[in-house]
Each structure stands twice: as structure tokens, then as C-alpha cells.
Short mmCIF file of C-alpha atoms in Angstrom, two decimals:
data_model
loop_
_atom_site.label_atom_id
_atom_site.label_comp_id
_atom_site.label_asym_id
_atom_site.label_seq_id
_atom_site.Cartn_x
_atom_site.Cartn_y
_atom_site.Cartn_z
CA MET U 171 22.41 34.16 1.40
CA ASP U 172 23.05 35.81 -2.10
CA LEU U 173 22.12 33.23 -3.89
CA ASP U 174 24.19 34.57 -7.10
CA ALA U 175 27.08 35.29 -5.05
CA PHE U 176 27.14 31.75 -3.75
CA GLU U 177 26.49 30.02 -7.00
CA ARG U 178 28.88 32.19 -8.58
CA ALA U 179 31.80 30.94 -5.95
CA ARG U 180 30.54 27.30 -6.38
CA ALA U 181 30.01 26.84 -10.05
CA THR U 182 33.32 25.79 -10.98
CA ASP U 183 33.21 22.84 -8.38
CA TRP U 184 29.79 21.97 -9.83
CA ALA U 185 30.68 21.86 -13.12
CA ARG U 186 33.65 19.64 -12.53
CA LEU U 187 31.21 17.10 -10.71
CA ASP U 188 29.03 17.03 -13.28
CA GLU U 189 31.69 16.51 -16.05
CA LEU U 190 33.19 13.65 -13.82
CA VAL U 191 29.62 12.01 -13.29
CA ARG U 192 29.29 11.72 -17.20
CA LEU U 193 32.62 9.64 -17.21
CA ARG U 194 32.37 6.51 -18.24
CA ARG U 195 35.79 5.36 -17.21
CA ARG U 196 37.91 7.03 -14.15
CA THR U 197 41.11 7.05 -13.08
CA GLY U 198 42.42 6.60 -9.17
CA ALA U 199 42.54 10.24 -9.30
CA GLU U 200 39.48 11.37 -10.91
CA ALA U 201 37.72 9.04 -8.37
CA ASP U 202 38.98 10.65 -5.14
CA GLU U 203 38.15 13.84 -6.54
CA LEU U 204 34.47 12.67 -7.56
CA VAL U 205 34.07 11.41 -3.66
CA ARG U 206 35.19 14.38 -2.72
CA LEU U 207 33.06 17.01 -4.59
CA TYR U 208 30.23 15.15 -4.07
CA GLN U 209 30.35 15.75 -0.49
CA SER U 210 31.10 19.08 -0.93
CA VAL U 211 28.47 19.44 -3.37
CA ALA U 212 25.69 17.43 -0.61
CA THR U 213 26.91 20.46 1.83
CA ASP U 214 25.96 23.13 -0.77
CA LEU U 215 22.91 21.25 -1.25
CA SER U 216 22.48 21.06 2.80
CA SER U 217 23.10 25.13 2.80
CA VAL U 218 20.31 26.08 0.23
CA ARG U 219 18.02 23.96 2.04
CA SER U 220 18.08 25.55 4.91
CA ALA U 221 18.98 29.06 4.66
CA ALA U 222 17.64 29.94 0.93
CA PRO U 223 15.63 27.15 -0.38
CA ASP U 224 15.34 28.27 -4.01
CA PRO U 225 13.21 25.70 -5.53
CA GLU U 226 15.32 25.33 -9.11
CA MET U 227 18.47 25.27 -7.46
CA VAL U 228 17.80 23.08 -5.00
CA THR U 229 16.54 20.36 -7.60
CA ARG U 230 19.43 21.61 -10.02
CA LEU U 231 21.50 20.13 -7.29
CA SER U 232 19.39 17.44 -6.10
CA MET U 233 19.99 15.85 -9.16
CA LEU U 234 23.61 16.55 -9.21
CA VAL U 235 24.42 14.76 -6.12
CA GLY U 236 22.03 11.91 -6.58
CA ARG U 237 23.59 11.29 -10.07
CA ALA U 238 27.09 11.19 -8.05
CA ARG U 239 26.00 9.43 -5.35
CA ALA U 240 24.78 6.64 -8.02
CA ALA U 241 28.22 6.98 -10.15
CA ILE U 242 30.19 6.46 -6.30
CA ALA U 243 27.93 3.44 -4.91
CA GLY U 244 26.03 1.85 -8.03
CA THR U 245 22.54 1.23 -8.51
CA HIS U 246 21.16 -0.58 -5.66
CA GLU U 247 20.92 -4.53 -6.53
CA PRO U 248 17.79 -6.04 -5.13
CA SER U 249 18.67 -9.41 -2.57
CA TRP U 250 17.29 -11.83 -0.62
CA ARG U 251 18.09 -9.44 2.20
CA ASP U 252 16.01 -7.00 0.62
CA VAL U 253 13.09 -9.73 0.48
CA THR U 254 13.49 -10.52 4.02
CA ALA U 255 13.41 -7.03 5.66
CA PHE U 256 10.45 -5.94 3.58
CA VAL U 257 8.17 -9.02 4.89
CA ALA U 258 9.57 -8.90 8.30
CA VAL U 259 9.55 -5.45 9.16
CA ALA U 260 8.44 -2.69 6.55
CA LEU U 261 5.52 -4.81 5.89
CA PRO U 262 4.49 -5.66 9.30
CA ALA U 263 5.18 -1.85 10.38
CA ALA U 264 3.22 -0.42 7.73
CA LEU U 265 0.38 -2.47 8.95
CA TYR U 266 0.74 -1.92 12.20
CA ARG U 267 0.51 1.61 12.13
CA ILE U 268 -2.98 1.78 10.03
CA ARG U 269 -4.36 -1.21 12.64
CA TRP U 270 -6.71 1.47 14.29
CA TRP U 271 -7.97 2.70 10.57
CA THR U 272 -8.76 -0.96 9.56
CA VAL U 273 -10.64 -1.63 12.45
CA GLY U 274 -12.29 1.49 12.07
CA VAL U 275 -13.12 0.85 8.32
CA MET U 276 -13.88 -2.66 8.97
CA VAL U 277 -16.64 -1.46 11.92
CA ALA U 278 -18.17 1.14 9.27
CA PHE U 279 -18.45 -1.65 6.66
CA LEU U 280 -19.80 -4.41 8.43
CA VAL U 281 -22.46 -2.03 10.07
CA LEU U 282 -23.57 -0.72 6.69
CA GLY U 283 -23.32 -4.57 5.39
CA VAL U 284 -25.86 -5.74 7.94
CA THR U 285 -28.06 -2.43 7.28
CA ALA U 286 -28.55 -3.11 3.56
CA GLY U 287 -28.82 -6.64 3.90
CA ALA U 288 -31.18 -6.81 6.94
CA TRP U 289 -32.98 -3.74 4.66
CA VAL U 290 -33.42 -6.58 1.40
CA ALA U 291 -34.40 -9.40 3.48
CA THR U 292 -37.29 -7.23 5.61
CA GLN U 293 -38.47 -4.93 2.95
CA PRO U 294 -40.36 -6.56 -0.07
CA ASP U 295 -39.52 -3.12 -2.11
CA ALA U 296 -36.00 -3.92 -1.98
CA LEU U 297 -36.31 -7.76 -2.39
CA ALA U 298 -37.75 -6.87 -5.56
CA SER U 299 -35.53 -4.47 -6.62
CA MET U 300 -32.67 -7.80 -6.92
CA GLY U 301 -34.40 -9.32 -9.85
CA THR U 302 -37.61 -11.46 -10.29
CA PRO U 303 -38.86 -14.07 -8.20
CA SER U 304 -37.34 -16.58 -10.55
CA GLN U 305 -34.21 -14.58 -10.92
CA GLN U 306 -33.77 -14.55 -7.06
CA GLN U 307 -34.28 -18.41 -6.94
CA GLU U 308 -32.20 -19.49 -9.34
CA TYR U 309 -29.69 -17.21 -7.48
CA VAL U 310 -30.13 -18.70 -4.11
CA GLU U 311 -30.25 -22.04 -5.23
CA SER U 312 -27.89 -22.53 -7.68
CA SER U 313 -25.78 -19.72 -9.51
CA PHE U 314 -24.21 -18.63 -6.11
CA ALA U 315 -22.82 -21.78 -5.22
CA GLU U 316 -21.67 -22.64 -8.83
CA TYR U 317 -19.83 -18.89 -8.72
CA TYR U 318 -17.01 -20.53 -6.42
CA ALA U 319 -15.39 -23.40 -9.20
CA PRO U 320 -12.83 -24.91 -7.83
CA GLY U 321 -9.60 -24.72 -9.94
CA ALA U 322 -6.52 -22.77 -10.93
CA GLY U 323 -8.17 -20.61 -13.50
CA PHE U 324 -10.75 -19.21 -10.98
CA ALA U 325 -8.26 -18.64 -8.39
CA THR U 326 -6.20 -16.38 -10.55
CA MET U 327 -9.09 -14.41 -12.17
CA VAL U 328 -10.38 -13.79 -8.34
CA TRP U 329 -6.65 -12.32 -7.43
CA THR U 330 -5.76 -10.20 -10.30
CA ASN U 331 -9.30 -8.99 -9.80
CA ASN U 332 -9.42 -8.16 -6.23
CA ALA U 333 -5.63 -6.79 -6.44
CA LEU U 334 -6.31 -4.28 -9.01
CA LEU U 335 -9.41 -2.90 -6.98
CA THR U 336 -7.69 -2.50 -3.46
CA ALA U 337 -4.84 -1.00 -5.77
CA VAL U 338 -7.42 1.48 -7.26
CA CYS U 339 -8.95 2.23 -3.89
CA ILE U 340 -5.25 3.04 -2.52
CA ALA U 341 -4.27 5.12 -5.52
CA THR U 342 -7.23 7.31 -5.25
CA GLY U 343 -6.94 7.56 -1.46
CA ILE U 344 -5.59 11.20 -1.88
CA THR U 345 -9.32 11.91 -3.72
CA GLY U 346 -10.94 10.72 -0.23
CA ILE U 347 -13.85 9.57 -2.57
CA GLY U 348 -12.57 6.99 -4.13
CA PRO U 349 -12.05 4.94 -0.74
CA VAL U 350 -15.37 6.02 0.42
CA TYR U 351 -16.95 4.78 -2.92
CA PHE U 352 -15.30 2.10 -3.22
CA LEU U 353 -15.93 0.41 0.72
CA ALA U 354 -19.30 1.34 0.46
CA THR U 355 -20.26 0.11 -2.75
CA ASN U 356 -18.55 -3.22 -1.83
CA ALA U 357 -20.40 -3.28 1.78
CA ILE U 358 -23.96 -2.56 0.50
CA SER U 359 -23.08 -5.19 -2.46
CA VAL U 360 -22.49 -8.22 -0.16
CA GLY U 361 -25.35 -7.23 2.56
CA ALA U 362 -27.78 -7.30 -0.16
CA ALA U 363 -26.35 -10.61 -1.41
CA GLY U 364 -26.78 -11.82 1.95
CA GLY U 365 -30.38 -10.34 2.40
CA MET U 366 -31.38 -11.80 -0.33
CA MET U 367 -30.19 -15.25 0.27
CA ALA U 368 -31.66 -14.76 3.89
CA ALA U 369 -35.19 -14.08 2.18
CA HIS U 370 -34.97 -17.02 0.84
CA GLY U 371 -33.78 -19.10 3.78
CA HIS U 372 -30.12 -19.81 2.35
CA LEU U 373 -28.63 -17.44 5.08
CA ASP U 374 -26.34 -20.51 5.66
CA VAL U 375 -25.46 -21.15 2.75
CA PHE U 376 -24.13 -17.58 1.93
CA LEU U 377 -21.80 -17.64 5.03
CA GLN U 378 -20.57 -20.91 4.78
CA LEU U 379 -19.44 -19.88 0.93
CA ILE U 380 -18.22 -16.21 2.07
CA ALA U 381 -16.53 -17.31 5.37
CA PRO U 382 -13.71 -19.39 3.95
CA HIS U 383 -11.66 -16.79 2.24
CA GLY U 384 -13.95 -13.87 2.90
CA LEU U 385 -12.47 -13.18 6.64
CA LEU U 386 -9.06 -12.73 4.74
CA GLU U 387 -10.41 -11.17 1.49
CA LEU U 388 -12.79 -8.81 3.31
CA THR U 389 -9.83 -7.86 5.34
CA ALA U 390 -7.63 -7.05 2.72
CA VAL U 391 -10.50 -4.98 1.58
CA PHE U 392 -10.47 -2.91 4.83
CA VAL U 393 -6.68 -2.33 4.65
CA ALA U 394 -6.61 -1.00 1.29
CA GLY U 395 -9.59 1.44 2.08
CA ALA U 396 -7.82 2.30 5.36
CA VAL U 397 -4.27 3.39 3.34
CA GLY U 398 -6.58 5.28 0.95
CA LEU U 399 -8.29 7.41 3.92
CA ARG U 400 -4.65 7.34 6.13
CA ILE U 401 -3.41 9.49 2.68
CA PHE U 402 -6.20 11.41 2.28
CA TRP U 403 -6.03 12.73 6.73
CA THR U 404 -2.28 13.00 6.19
CA TRP U 405 -3.17 15.81 3.12
CA ILE U 406 -5.67 17.49 5.42
CA ASP U 407 -3.95 17.28 8.73
CA PRO U 408 0.13 16.70 7.95
CA GLY U 409 1.23 17.36 11.41
CA PRO U 410 4.10 19.23 12.04
CA ARG U 411 5.65 18.42 8.83
CA THR U 412 5.36 20.07 5.74
CA ARG U 413 2.42 18.90 3.14
CA GLY U 414 4.85 17.58 0.79
CA THR U 415 7.22 15.69 2.85
CA ALA U 416 4.11 14.17 5.02
CA LEU U 417 1.88 13.05 1.65
CA ALA U 418 5.65 11.50 0.27
CA GLN U 419 6.76 9.69 3.44
CA GLU U 420 2.93 8.31 4.04
CA ALA U 421 2.61 7.70 0.65
CA ARG U 422 6.35 5.70 0.27
CA ALA U 423 4.94 3.85 3.48
CA LEU U 424 1.83 3.02 2.85
CA PHE U 425 2.81 1.67 -0.93
CA THR U 426 4.36 -0.98 0.89
CA VAL U 427 1.08 -2.18 2.10
CA ALA U 428 -0.61 -2.08 -1.39
CA ILE U 429 2.78 -4.25 -2.38
CA GLY U 430 1.79 -6.56 0.65
CA LEU U 431 -1.68 -6.70 0.23
CA VAL U 432 -1.33 -8.94 -3.42
CA GLY U 433 0.33 -11.47 -1.25
CA VAL U 434 -2.58 -11.51 0.80
CA LEU U 435 -5.35 -11.33 -1.57
CA ALA U 436 -3.28 -14.45 -3.06
CA VAL U 437 -3.59 -16.03 -0.26
CA SER U 438 -7.33 -15.16 -0.34
CA GLY U 439 -7.53 -16.28 -4.28
CA LEU U 440 -6.41 -19.70 -3.47
CA ILE U 441 -8.47 -20.55 -0.65
CA GLU U 442 -11.11 -19.34 -2.90
CA GLY U 443 -10.14 -21.37 -5.68
CA PHE U 444 -9.02 -24.68 -3.93
CA VAL U 445 -10.93 -24.48 -0.62
CA THR U 446 -14.51 -22.69 -0.95
CA GLY U 447 -15.98 -24.43 -3.90
CA SER U 448 -14.40 -28.01 -2.89
CA ASN U 449 -16.21 -30.97 -0.74
CA LEU U 450 -14.08 -30.61 2.31
CA PRO U 451 -16.51 -29.77 5.26
CA TRP U 452 -17.90 -26.76 5.73
CA ALA U 453 -16.56 -26.62 9.59
CA VAL U 454 -12.80 -27.18 7.92
CA LYS U 455 -13.53 -24.44 5.26
CA VAL U 456 -14.26 -22.50 7.73
CA GLY U 457 -11.64 -23.17 10.15
CA ILE U 458 -9.38 -22.68 6.97
CA GLY U 459 -10.72 -19.39 6.78
CA VAL U 460 -10.04 -18.40 10.38
CA LEU U 461 -6.57 -19.66 10.44
CA ALA U 462 -5.69 -17.72 8.04
CA LEU U 463 -7.56 -14.37 9.10
CA ALA U 464 -5.66 -15.13 12.50
CA ALA U 465 -2.37 -15.53 10.86
CA PHE U 466 -2.63 -12.04 9.20
CA TRP U 467 -3.74 -10.43 12.67
CA THR U 468 -0.78 -12.32 14.56
CA TYR U 469 1.80 -10.90 11.76
CA THR U 470 0.68 -8.06 12.14
CA LEU U 471 0.37 -7.45 15.70
CA VAL U 472 3.44 -9.21 16.42
CA LEU U 473 6.42 -8.56 14.02
CA GLY U 474 4.68 -4.81 13.50
CA ARG U 475 4.86 -4.25 16.93
CA ARG U 476 8.26 -5.02 17.35
CA ALA U 477 9.28 -3.18 13.91
CA VAL U 478 7.75 0.12 14.78
CA ARG U 479 8.92 0.01 18.68
CA ALA U 480 12.69 -0.35 16.32
CA GLY U 481 11.98 2.83 14.97
CA HIS U 482 10.29 1.14 11.49
CA THR U 483 7.51 2.56 9.53
CA GLY U 484 7.70 1.27 6.28
CA ASP U 485 9.02 4.18 4.62
CA LEU U 486 12.38 3.69 2.38
CA GLU U 487 15.27 4.22 4.49
CA ALA U 488 16.65 7.85 4.68
CA ASP U 489 19.47 7.51 2.48
CA ARG U 490 17.41 6.14 -0.28
CA ALA U 491 14.02 8.52 0.28
CA GLY U 492 16.68 11.57 -0.34
CA TYR U 493 16.76 12.59 2.99
CA ALA U 494 20.11 11.87 4.47
CA LEU U 495 23.12 13.52 2.58
CA ALA U 496 26.79 12.83 2.68
CA THR U 497 28.26 16.04 4.41
CA ALA U 498 31.93 17.41 4.25
CA GLY U 499 33.39 17.14 7.39
#
């Protein structure tokens, strides 16, 4: 395709479409002309993309077509239908697609955490690095349990802090280093704390205080790590798609998970703020944690499998993502 000749032949329609888009009010004839030119220029864009993908022309026409589409259809107004579709379709589909990544991250996390805990519990030098004997004694006998102070303020603090950390893990996923560092430091930290509690004969207290909220909270951490690593792997191996297209599609789909984790961590924060430090029997506390975890995986596997089988990935619909354009004829 001779782009210069093509542009000269089509420039009048492009300029007229731009002029119509800029109008605040249009007559009936102008509105009809806007729709006709939108279809025509969208076809031009498809032709340029397939025959001679000049970046400058593609960008210019994409912006023009996007503005025209907004002028015709108006901006999308969020509705309860969108919320329902997000919760019942997009989020479970995205979670389901990374389920094995999540399981892999969980196994690696637990292996590293248990190894760190066993090392601290059995090696005097490692235990000594956790603080002086008096500091360790204070931590295992009072500080660890006192941290879980019941209340809305504590729940909110835990929620916002964990949401921020998981968001950072996902945002740095493209590097590959961010998620690994985030997961490794958390695994070692949790494992070392458990090892110190075990060395002082308080492993039962550690497990009882961690289990109610930790089962769901750590699962959210595993999911965040899985998202980050999946984005990194997409950059390494985009498959049959171009690297840019693959990253855009996966990042949009997995950003759905990042939003969903805010809700998951909110539930975990409520459990940590109102259940973990409460006076409920330990069996009830742990049972609540197990039920929360079971609900998460039931939601992921049941709704997620159904959504994926229906063709959903968690990405935007094709028209909103810019992959589907109206064409003339």
C-alpha cells in the first residue's frame, strides 16, 4: 500500500470526521454523516493495520476512531450489571486461569517458610539473631498475641497495608524480581517468627493466632505473587501473540485480580480485626478461617471454570479493549 497516496485520497473524510466530532451539537444530517464517516474511517484503520502498519498513521486514526465512537455512543456509564459481571464472571475467570500459578507459589512459599522456621527453631545462632533472650521472651509471651487487638481501626490498618503490599507485588511483576522478593521476604519473616515461637514452646499459640485470618490472607499473597510472575512470564514467552498485545491482554485481565484482592483482603482484615483477637473458642476461630478459605476456592473453581468455559478471561470486552472496530459493509 502506498500510504502517501492513500492518505491523499482519504484525507478529506478524515478531516470532516474530526470536524463533526468536535461539534457540540449536530443536526440529524450531521449525525448520520458522523456514523457513516466513523464506519468508513474505521475500515481505513483496519486496512492500514493489515497492509501497511505505519505507527504514526495507526495512532492518529485510532484516536480519531475512538473519539468518533465516544461521540456516537457516549461514554460508558457503570451500572450494577457491570458490578455483577465483574464479581460473577470476570474476577473468577481471571483467578481460575492462574490457579496453578497460585498453587505453585503457595508450595514454594510454604517450603521456604517451613525451612526458615525449622532453621530458627533448631539452630542457636539463627535463634540468637532474632533478638536477646529477654526480647524473645517478651515477644512470644505477650507481644505476638497483643498485636491482634480487636477493633475496626486495627482491621482497617491491616487491610490497607496488605492491599498496598499486594498491589506493589503485582505492579512490579514485569520485572520478575519484585514478586520473588516480596514472596521470599514474607515467607522467611513468617517462618522465622513461627520458628522462634516453636523454640520457646509456643508454636500452638502461633498457629492459633495465624490460622483464623492467615489462611485467606496468605492465599491473597499467593495470588498476588502468581499474578506478578504470570505477567513476567508473558513478557518472556508471549506465545503466538505479539509481545505488546500479549502483555496488554494479560495485564488487563490480571488487573481484574488486583481489584478483586482488595475485597479478599477486606474479608481477611475483618477476620483479623474481629475474630483472631476475640474471646471466641480457638476451634471457632480456626473454623471461620477454614470456611473463608473454602469459600474463596469454591468461588474460584466453580464460577471460574464456568466463566472460562464460556470464553471469558477477565480481560475487557473486545470493543472496549479496542480490538473490535465497526466497519463499513
